PDB file of C-alpha atoms in Angstrom:
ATOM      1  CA  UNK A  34      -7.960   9.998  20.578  1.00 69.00           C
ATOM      2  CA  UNK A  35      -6.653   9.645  16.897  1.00 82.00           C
ATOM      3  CA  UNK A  36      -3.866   6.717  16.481  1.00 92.00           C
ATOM      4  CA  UNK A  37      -0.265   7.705  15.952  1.00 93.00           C
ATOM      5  CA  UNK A  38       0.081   6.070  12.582  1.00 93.00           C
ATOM      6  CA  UNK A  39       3.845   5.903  12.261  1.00 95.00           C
ATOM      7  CA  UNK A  40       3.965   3.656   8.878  1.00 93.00           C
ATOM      8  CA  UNK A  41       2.426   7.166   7.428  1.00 88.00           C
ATOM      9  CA  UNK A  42       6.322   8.876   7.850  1.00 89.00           C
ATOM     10  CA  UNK A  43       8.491   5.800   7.966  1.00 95.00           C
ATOM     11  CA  UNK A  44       7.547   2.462   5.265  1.00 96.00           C
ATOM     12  CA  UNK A  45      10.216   0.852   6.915  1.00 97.00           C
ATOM     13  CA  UNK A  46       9.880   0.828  10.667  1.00 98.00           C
ATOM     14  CA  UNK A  47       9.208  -2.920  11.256  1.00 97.00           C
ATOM     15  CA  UNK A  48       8.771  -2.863  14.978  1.00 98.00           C
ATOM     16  CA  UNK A  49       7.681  -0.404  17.592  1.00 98.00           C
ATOM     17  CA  UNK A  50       6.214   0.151  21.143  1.00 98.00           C
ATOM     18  CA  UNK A  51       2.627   0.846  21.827  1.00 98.00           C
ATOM     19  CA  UNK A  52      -0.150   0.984  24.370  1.00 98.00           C
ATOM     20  CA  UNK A  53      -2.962  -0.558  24.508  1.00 98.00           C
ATOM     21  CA  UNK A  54      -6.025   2.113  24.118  1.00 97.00           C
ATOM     22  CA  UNK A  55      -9.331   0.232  23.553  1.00 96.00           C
ATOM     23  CA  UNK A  56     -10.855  -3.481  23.428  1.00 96.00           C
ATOM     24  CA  UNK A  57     -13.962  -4.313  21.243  1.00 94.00           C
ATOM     25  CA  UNK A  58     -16.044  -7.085  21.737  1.00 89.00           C
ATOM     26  CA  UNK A  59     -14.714  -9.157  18.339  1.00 88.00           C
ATOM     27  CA  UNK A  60     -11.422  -9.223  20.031  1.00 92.00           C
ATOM     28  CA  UNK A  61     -10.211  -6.030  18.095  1.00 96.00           C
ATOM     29  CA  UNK A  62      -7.073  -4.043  19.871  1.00 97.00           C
ATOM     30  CA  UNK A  63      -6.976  -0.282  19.597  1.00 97.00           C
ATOM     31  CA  UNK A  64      -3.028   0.943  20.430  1.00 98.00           C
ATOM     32  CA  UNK A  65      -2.279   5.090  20.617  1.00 97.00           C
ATOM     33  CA  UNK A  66       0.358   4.065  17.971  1.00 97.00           C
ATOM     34  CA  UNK A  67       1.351   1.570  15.569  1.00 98.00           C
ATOM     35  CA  UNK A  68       3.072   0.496  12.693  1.00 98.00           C
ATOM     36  CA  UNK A  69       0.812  -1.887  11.243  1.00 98.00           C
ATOM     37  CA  UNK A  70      -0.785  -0.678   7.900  1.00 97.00           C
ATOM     38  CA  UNK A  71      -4.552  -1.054   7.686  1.00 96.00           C
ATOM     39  CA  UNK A  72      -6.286  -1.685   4.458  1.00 95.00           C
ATOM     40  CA  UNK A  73      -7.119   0.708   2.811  1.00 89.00           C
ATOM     41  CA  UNK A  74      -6.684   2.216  -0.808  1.00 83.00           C
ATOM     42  CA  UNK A  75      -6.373  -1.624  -2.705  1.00 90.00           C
ATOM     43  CA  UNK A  76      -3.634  -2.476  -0.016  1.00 95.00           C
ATOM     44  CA  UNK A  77      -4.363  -5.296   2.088  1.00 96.00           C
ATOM     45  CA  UNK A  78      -3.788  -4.647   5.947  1.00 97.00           C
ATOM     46  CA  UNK A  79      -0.080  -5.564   7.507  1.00 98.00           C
ATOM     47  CA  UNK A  80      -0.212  -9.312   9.655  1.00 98.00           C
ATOM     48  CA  UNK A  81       1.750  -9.842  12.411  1.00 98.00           C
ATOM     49  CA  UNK A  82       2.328 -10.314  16.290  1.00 98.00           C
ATOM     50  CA  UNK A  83       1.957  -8.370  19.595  1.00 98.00           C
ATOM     51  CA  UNK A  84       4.177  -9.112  22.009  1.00 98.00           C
ATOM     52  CA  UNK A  85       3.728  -8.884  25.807  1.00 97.00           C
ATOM     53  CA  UNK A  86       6.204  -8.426  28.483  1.00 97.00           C
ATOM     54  CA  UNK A  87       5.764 -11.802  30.051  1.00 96.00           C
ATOM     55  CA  UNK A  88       7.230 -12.649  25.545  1.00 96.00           C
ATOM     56  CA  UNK A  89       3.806 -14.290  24.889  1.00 97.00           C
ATOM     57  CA  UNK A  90       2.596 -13.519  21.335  1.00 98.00           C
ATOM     58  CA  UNK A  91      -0.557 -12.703  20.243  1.00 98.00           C
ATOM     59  CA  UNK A  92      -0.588 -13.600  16.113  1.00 98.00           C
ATOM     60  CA  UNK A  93      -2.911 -11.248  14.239  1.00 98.00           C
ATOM     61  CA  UNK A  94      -4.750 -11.851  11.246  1.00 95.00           C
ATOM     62  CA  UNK A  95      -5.740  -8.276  10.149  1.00 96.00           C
ATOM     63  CA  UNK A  96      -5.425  -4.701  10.489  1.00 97.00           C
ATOM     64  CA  UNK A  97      -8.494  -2.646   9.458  1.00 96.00           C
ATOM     65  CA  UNK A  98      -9.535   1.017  10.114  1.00 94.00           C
ATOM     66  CA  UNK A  99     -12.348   1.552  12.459  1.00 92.00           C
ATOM     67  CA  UNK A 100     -15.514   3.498  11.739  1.00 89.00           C
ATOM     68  CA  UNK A 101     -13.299   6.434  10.785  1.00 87.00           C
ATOM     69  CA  UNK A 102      -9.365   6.392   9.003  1.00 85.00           C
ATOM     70  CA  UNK A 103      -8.031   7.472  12.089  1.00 87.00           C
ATOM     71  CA  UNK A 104      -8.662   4.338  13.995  1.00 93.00           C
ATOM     72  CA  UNK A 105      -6.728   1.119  13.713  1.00 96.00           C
ATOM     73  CA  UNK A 106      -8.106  -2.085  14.604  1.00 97.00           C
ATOM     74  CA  UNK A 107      -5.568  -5.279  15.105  1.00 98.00           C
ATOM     75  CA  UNK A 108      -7.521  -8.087  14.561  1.00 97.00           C
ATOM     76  CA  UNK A 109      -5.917 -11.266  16.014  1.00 97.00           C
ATOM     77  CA  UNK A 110      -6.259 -14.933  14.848  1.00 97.00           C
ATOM     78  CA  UNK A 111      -9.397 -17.028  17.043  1.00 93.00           C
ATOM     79  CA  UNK A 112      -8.421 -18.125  20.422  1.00 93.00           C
ATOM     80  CA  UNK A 113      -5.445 -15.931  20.853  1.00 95.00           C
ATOM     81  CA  UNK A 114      -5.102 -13.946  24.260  1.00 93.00           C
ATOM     82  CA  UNK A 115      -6.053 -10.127  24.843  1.00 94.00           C
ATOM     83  CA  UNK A 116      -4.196  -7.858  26.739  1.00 97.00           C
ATOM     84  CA  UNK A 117      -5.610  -5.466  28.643  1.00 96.00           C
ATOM     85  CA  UNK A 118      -6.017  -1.719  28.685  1.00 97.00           C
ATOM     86  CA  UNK A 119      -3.072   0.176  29.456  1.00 97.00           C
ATOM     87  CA  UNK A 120      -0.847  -2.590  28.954  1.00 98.00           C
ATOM     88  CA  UNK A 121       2.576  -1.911  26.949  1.00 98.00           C
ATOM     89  CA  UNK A 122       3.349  -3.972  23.988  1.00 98.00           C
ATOM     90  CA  UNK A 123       5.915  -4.503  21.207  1.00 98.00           C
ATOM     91  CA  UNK A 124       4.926  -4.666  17.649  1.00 98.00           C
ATOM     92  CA  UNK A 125       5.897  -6.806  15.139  1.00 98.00           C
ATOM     93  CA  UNK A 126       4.954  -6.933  11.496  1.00 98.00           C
ATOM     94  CA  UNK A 127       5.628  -9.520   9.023  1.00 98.00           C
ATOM     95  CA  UNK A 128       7.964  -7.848   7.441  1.00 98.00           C
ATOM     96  CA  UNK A 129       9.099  -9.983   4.617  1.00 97.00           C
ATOM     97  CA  UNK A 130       4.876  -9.655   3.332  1.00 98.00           C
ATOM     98  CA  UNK A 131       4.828  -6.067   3.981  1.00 98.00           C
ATOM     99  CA  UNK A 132       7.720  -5.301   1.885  1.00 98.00           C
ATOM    100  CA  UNK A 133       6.047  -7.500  -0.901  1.00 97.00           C
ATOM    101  CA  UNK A 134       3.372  -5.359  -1.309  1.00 98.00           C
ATOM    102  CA  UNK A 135       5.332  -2.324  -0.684  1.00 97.00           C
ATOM    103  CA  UNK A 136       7.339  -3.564  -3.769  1.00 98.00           C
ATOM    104  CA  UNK A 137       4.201  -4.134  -5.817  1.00 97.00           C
ATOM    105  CA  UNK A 138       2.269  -0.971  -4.433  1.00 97.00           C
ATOM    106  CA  UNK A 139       5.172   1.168  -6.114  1.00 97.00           C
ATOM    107  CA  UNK A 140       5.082  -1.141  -9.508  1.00 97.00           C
ATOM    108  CA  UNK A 141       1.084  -0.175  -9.411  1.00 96.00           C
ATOM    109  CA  UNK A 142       1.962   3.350  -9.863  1.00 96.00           C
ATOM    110  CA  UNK A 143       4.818   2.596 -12.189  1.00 97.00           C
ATOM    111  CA  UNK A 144       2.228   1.288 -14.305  1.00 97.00           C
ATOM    112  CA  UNK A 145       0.273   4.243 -14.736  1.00 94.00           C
ATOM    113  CA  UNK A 146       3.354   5.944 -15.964  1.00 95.00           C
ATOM    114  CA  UNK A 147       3.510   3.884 -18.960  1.00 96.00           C
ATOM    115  CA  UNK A 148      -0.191   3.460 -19.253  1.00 95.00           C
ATOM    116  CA  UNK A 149      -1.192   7.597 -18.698  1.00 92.00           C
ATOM    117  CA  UNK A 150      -5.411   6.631 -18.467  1.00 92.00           C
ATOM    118  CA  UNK A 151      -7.821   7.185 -15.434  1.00 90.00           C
ATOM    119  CA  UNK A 152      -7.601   4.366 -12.922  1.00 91.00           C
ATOM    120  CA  UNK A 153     -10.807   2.895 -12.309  1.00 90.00           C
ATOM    121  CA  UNK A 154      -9.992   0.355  -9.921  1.00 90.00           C
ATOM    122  CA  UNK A 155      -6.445  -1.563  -8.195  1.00 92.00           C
ATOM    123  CA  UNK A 156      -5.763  -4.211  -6.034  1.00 95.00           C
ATOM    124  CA  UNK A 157      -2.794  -4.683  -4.009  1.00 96.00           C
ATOM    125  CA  UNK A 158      -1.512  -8.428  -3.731  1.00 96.00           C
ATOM    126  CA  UNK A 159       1.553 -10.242  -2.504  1.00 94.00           C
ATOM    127  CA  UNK A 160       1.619 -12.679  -5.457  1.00 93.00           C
ATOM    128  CA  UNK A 161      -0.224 -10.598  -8.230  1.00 96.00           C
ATOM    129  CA  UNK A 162      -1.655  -7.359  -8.407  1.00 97.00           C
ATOM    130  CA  UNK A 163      -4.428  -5.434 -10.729  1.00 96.00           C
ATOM    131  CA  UNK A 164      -4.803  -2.121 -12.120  1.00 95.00           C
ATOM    132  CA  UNK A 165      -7.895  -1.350 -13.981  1.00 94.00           C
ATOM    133  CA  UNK A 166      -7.525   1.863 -16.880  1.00 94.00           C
ATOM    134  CA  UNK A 167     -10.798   3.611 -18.572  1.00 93.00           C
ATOM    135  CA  UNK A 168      -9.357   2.611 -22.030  1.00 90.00           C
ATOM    136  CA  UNK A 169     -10.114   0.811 -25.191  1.00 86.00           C
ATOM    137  CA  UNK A 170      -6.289   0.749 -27.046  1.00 83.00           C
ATOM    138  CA  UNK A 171      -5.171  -2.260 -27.241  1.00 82.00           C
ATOM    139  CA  UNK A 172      -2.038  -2.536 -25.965  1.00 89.00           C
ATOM    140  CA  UNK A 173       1.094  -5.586 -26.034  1.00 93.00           C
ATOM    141  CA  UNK A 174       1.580  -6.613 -22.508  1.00 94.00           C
ATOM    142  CA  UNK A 175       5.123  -7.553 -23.433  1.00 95.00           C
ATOM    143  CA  UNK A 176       5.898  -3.249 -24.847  1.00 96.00           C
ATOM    144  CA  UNK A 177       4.285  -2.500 -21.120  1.00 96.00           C
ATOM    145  CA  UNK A 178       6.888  -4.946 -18.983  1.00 97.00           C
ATOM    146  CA  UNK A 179       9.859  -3.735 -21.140  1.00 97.00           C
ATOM    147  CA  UNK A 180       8.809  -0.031 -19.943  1.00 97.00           C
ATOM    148  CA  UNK A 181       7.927  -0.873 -16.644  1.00 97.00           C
ATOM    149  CA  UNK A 182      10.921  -2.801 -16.243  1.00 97.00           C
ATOM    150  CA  UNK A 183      13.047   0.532 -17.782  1.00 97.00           C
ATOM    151  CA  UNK A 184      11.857   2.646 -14.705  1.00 97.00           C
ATOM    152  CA  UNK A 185      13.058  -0.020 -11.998  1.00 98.00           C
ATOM    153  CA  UNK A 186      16.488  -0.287 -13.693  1.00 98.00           C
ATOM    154  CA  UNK A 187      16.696   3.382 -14.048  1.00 97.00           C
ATOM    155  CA  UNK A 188      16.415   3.632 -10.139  1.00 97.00           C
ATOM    156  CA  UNK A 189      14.477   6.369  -9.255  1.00 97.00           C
ATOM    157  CA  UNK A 190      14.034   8.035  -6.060  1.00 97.00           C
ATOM    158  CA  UNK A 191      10.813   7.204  -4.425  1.00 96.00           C
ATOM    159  CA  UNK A 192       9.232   9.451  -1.949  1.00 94.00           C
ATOM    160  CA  UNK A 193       6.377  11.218  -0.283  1.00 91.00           C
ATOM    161  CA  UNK A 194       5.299  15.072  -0.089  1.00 88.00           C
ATOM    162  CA  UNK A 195       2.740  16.357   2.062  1.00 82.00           C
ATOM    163  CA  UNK A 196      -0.227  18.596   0.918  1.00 76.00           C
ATOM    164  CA  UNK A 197      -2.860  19.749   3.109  1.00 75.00           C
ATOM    165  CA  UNK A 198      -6.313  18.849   2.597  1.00 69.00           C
ATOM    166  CA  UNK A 199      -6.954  22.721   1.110  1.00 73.00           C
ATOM    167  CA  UNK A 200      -3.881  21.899  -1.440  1.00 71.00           C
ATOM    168  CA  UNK A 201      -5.661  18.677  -2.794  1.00 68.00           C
ATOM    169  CA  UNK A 202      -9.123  20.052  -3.199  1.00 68.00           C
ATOM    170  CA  UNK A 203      -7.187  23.356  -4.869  1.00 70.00           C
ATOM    171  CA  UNK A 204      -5.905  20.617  -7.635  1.00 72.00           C
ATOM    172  CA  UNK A 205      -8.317  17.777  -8.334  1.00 66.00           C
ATOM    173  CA  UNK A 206      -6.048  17.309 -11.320  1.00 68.00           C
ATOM    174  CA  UNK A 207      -3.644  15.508  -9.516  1.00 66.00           C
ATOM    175  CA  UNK A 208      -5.917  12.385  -8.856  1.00 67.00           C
ATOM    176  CA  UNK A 209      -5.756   9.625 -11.721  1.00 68.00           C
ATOM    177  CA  UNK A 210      -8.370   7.479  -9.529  1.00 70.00           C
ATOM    178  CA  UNK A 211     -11.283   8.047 -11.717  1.00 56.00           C
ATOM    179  CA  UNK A 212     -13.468   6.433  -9.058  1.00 58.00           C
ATOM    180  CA  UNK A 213     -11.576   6.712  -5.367  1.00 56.00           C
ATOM    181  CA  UNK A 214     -10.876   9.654  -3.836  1.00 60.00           C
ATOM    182  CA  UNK A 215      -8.115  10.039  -1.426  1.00 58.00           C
ATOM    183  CA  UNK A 216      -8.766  10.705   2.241  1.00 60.00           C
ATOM    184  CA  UNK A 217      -9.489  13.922   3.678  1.00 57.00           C
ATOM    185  CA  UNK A 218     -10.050  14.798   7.051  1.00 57.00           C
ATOM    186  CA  UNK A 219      -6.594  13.846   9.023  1.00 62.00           C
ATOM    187  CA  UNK A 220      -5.412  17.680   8.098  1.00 69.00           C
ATOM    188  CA  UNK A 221      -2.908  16.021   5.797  1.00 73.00           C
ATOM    189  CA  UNK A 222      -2.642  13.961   2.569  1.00 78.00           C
ATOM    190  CA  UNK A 223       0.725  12.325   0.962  1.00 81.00           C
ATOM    191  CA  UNK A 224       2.010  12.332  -2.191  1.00 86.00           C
ATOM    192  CA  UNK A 225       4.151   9.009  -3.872  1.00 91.00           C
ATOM    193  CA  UNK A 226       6.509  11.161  -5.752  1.00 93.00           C
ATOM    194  CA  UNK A 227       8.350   9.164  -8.184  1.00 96.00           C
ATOM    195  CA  UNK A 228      11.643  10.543  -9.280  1.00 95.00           C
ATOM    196  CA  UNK A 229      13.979  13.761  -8.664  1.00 93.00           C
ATOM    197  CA  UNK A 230      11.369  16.420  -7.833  1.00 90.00           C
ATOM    198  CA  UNK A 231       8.332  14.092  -9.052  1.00 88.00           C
ATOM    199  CA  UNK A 232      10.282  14.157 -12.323  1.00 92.00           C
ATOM    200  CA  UNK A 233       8.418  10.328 -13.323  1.00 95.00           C
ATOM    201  CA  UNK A 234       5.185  10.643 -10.794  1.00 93.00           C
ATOM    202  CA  UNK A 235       3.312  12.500  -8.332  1.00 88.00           C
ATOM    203  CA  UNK A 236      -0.344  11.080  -6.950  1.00 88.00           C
ATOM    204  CA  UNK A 237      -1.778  11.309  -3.692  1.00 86.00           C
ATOM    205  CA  UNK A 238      -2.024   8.142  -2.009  1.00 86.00           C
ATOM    206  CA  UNK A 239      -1.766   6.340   1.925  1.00 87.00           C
ATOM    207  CA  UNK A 240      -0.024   2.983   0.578  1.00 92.00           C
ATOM    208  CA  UNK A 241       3.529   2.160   1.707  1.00 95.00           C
ATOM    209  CA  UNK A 242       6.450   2.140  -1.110  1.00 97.00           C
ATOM    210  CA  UNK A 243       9.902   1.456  -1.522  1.00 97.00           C
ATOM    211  CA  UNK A 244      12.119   4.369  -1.427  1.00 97.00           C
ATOM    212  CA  UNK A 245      13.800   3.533  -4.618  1.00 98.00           C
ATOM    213  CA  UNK A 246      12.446   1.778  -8.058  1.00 98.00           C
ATOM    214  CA  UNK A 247      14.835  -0.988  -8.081  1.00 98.00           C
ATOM    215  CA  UNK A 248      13.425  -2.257  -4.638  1.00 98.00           C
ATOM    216  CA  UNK A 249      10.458  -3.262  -7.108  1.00 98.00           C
ATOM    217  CA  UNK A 250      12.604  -6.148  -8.740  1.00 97.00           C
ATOM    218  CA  UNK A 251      11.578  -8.259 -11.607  1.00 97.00           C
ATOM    219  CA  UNK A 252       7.940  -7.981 -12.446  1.00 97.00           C
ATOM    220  CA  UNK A 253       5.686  -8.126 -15.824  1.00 97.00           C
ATOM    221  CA  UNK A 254       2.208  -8.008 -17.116  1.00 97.00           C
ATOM    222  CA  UNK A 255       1.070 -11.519 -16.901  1.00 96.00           C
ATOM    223  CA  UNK A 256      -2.401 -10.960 -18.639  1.00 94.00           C
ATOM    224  CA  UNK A 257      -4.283  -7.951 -20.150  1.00 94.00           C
ATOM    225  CA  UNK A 258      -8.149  -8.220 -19.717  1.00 93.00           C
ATOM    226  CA  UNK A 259     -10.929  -6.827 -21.331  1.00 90.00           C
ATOM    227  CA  UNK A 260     -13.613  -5.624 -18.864  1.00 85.00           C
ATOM    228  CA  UNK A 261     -15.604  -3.824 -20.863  1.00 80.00           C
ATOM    229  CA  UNK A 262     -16.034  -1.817 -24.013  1.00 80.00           C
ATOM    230  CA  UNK A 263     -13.977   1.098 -22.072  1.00 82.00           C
ATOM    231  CA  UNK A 264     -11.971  -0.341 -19.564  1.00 90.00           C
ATOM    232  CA  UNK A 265      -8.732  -2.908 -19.677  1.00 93.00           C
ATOM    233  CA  UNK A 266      -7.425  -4.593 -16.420  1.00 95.00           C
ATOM    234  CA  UNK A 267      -3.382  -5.602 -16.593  1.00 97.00           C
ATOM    235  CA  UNK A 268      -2.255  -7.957 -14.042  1.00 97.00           C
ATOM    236  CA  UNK A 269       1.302  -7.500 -12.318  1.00 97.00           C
ATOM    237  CA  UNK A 270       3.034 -10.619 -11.387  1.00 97.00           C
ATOM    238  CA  UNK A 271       6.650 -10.867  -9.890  1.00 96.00           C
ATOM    239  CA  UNK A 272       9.311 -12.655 -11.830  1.00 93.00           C
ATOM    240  CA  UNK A 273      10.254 -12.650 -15.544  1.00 89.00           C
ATOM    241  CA  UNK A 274       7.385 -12.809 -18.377  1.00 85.00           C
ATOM    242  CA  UNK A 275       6.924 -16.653 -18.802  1.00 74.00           C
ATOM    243  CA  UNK A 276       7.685 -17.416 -14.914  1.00 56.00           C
ATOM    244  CA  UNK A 277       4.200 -18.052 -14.054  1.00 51.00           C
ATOM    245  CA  UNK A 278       2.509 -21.456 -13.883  1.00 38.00           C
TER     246      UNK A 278
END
């Protein structure tokens, strides 16, 4: 039975109760619902603890899909405990690294408002992130932080829509991934709408986001890369140009 994914309709719900559905032999726990974020889309899984009744923890080190996106596997550290099947726990993400990337995943799409060029590849970090464009301008990182900086202070609304799976196929268009398509199958697909009725953004994706752009906080291109005749990577750091080491 498909997982109850309730990051999908609320970003910010921390903590939650679930049962436990399956075990797998690497120590993985299946729940029927959850609000732990598993990587997927250049995001990096949500960390975090399981707690039983008894108020033992059980730490975990990852959250990944299964074999398909509608199974999520908790991963926990070596030599923690497993419950057992049918047993009621309370989840609890580290919250203060989720909304880290949260913040970043939104400045990722931020920048490819002020860069408008096919993505051809991101990363999601909690330190620095990377978005990869299919271009060959060449382009003043400084001119890029002093736009992307423009949308946080303008404080935009930040949102999602739902499509159906029909909807997206309907209107490729609406993908900049040049490479990664989004996710069909689960009936469903969100939009990150950026903006009073998508007035700044609109793409499909799964991450999570802030619900408003100046959540993101200081940030600025550290570095812009050359990977390639066609193809420039821009790093996203946190903090004021210069604050890196």
């Amino acid at each position: 039975m498909p997982v109850e994914t309730l990051y999908r309709d609320d970003f910010y719900l921390s903590t939650a109760e679930a049962v436990v559905t399956a075990l797998h032999e690497d120590g993985g726990i299946e729940l029927d619902r959850t609000c732990f974020y598993a990587t997927s889309g250049g995001q990096p899984g949500d960390t975090g603890f399981l707690e039983r009744a008894d108020g033992t923890k059980i730490a975990l080190g990852q959250t990944r899909h299964g074999a398909t996106k509608d199974i999520v596997i908790h991963v926990p550290l070596e030599g923690e405990q497993q419950p057992l099947v049918g047993e009621k726990l309370v989840l609890h993400i580290d919250w203060q690294r989720r909304y880290r990337l949260m913040r970043m995943h939104t400045a990722c799409h931020l920048l490819s408002v002020v860069c408008p060029y096919p993505i051809t590849g991101a990363a999601v970090g909690e330190e620095e992130s990377r978005v990869d464009f299919d271009m060959s301008e060449t382009i003043d990182k400084d001119e890029v932080t002093a736009k992307l900086m423009e949308l946080v202070h303008q404080n935009h609304p930040a949102y999602v829509q739902w499509i159906t799976d029909e909807e997206l196929i309907a209107n490729p268009g609406i993908v900049k991934s040049k490479n990664v398509r989004p996710p069909l199958g689960l009936g469903r697909v969100s939009l990150v709408c950026i903006g009073e009725n998508s007035s700044v953004d609109s793409q499909p994706c799964g991450g999570t986001h802030v619900s408003e752009t100046q959540e993101v906080g200081a940030i600025h291109i550290a570095k812009i890369e050359k990977k390639g005749k066609e193809n420039r990577r821009f790093r996203i750091r946190f903090g004021e140009p210069g604050a890196e080491v």
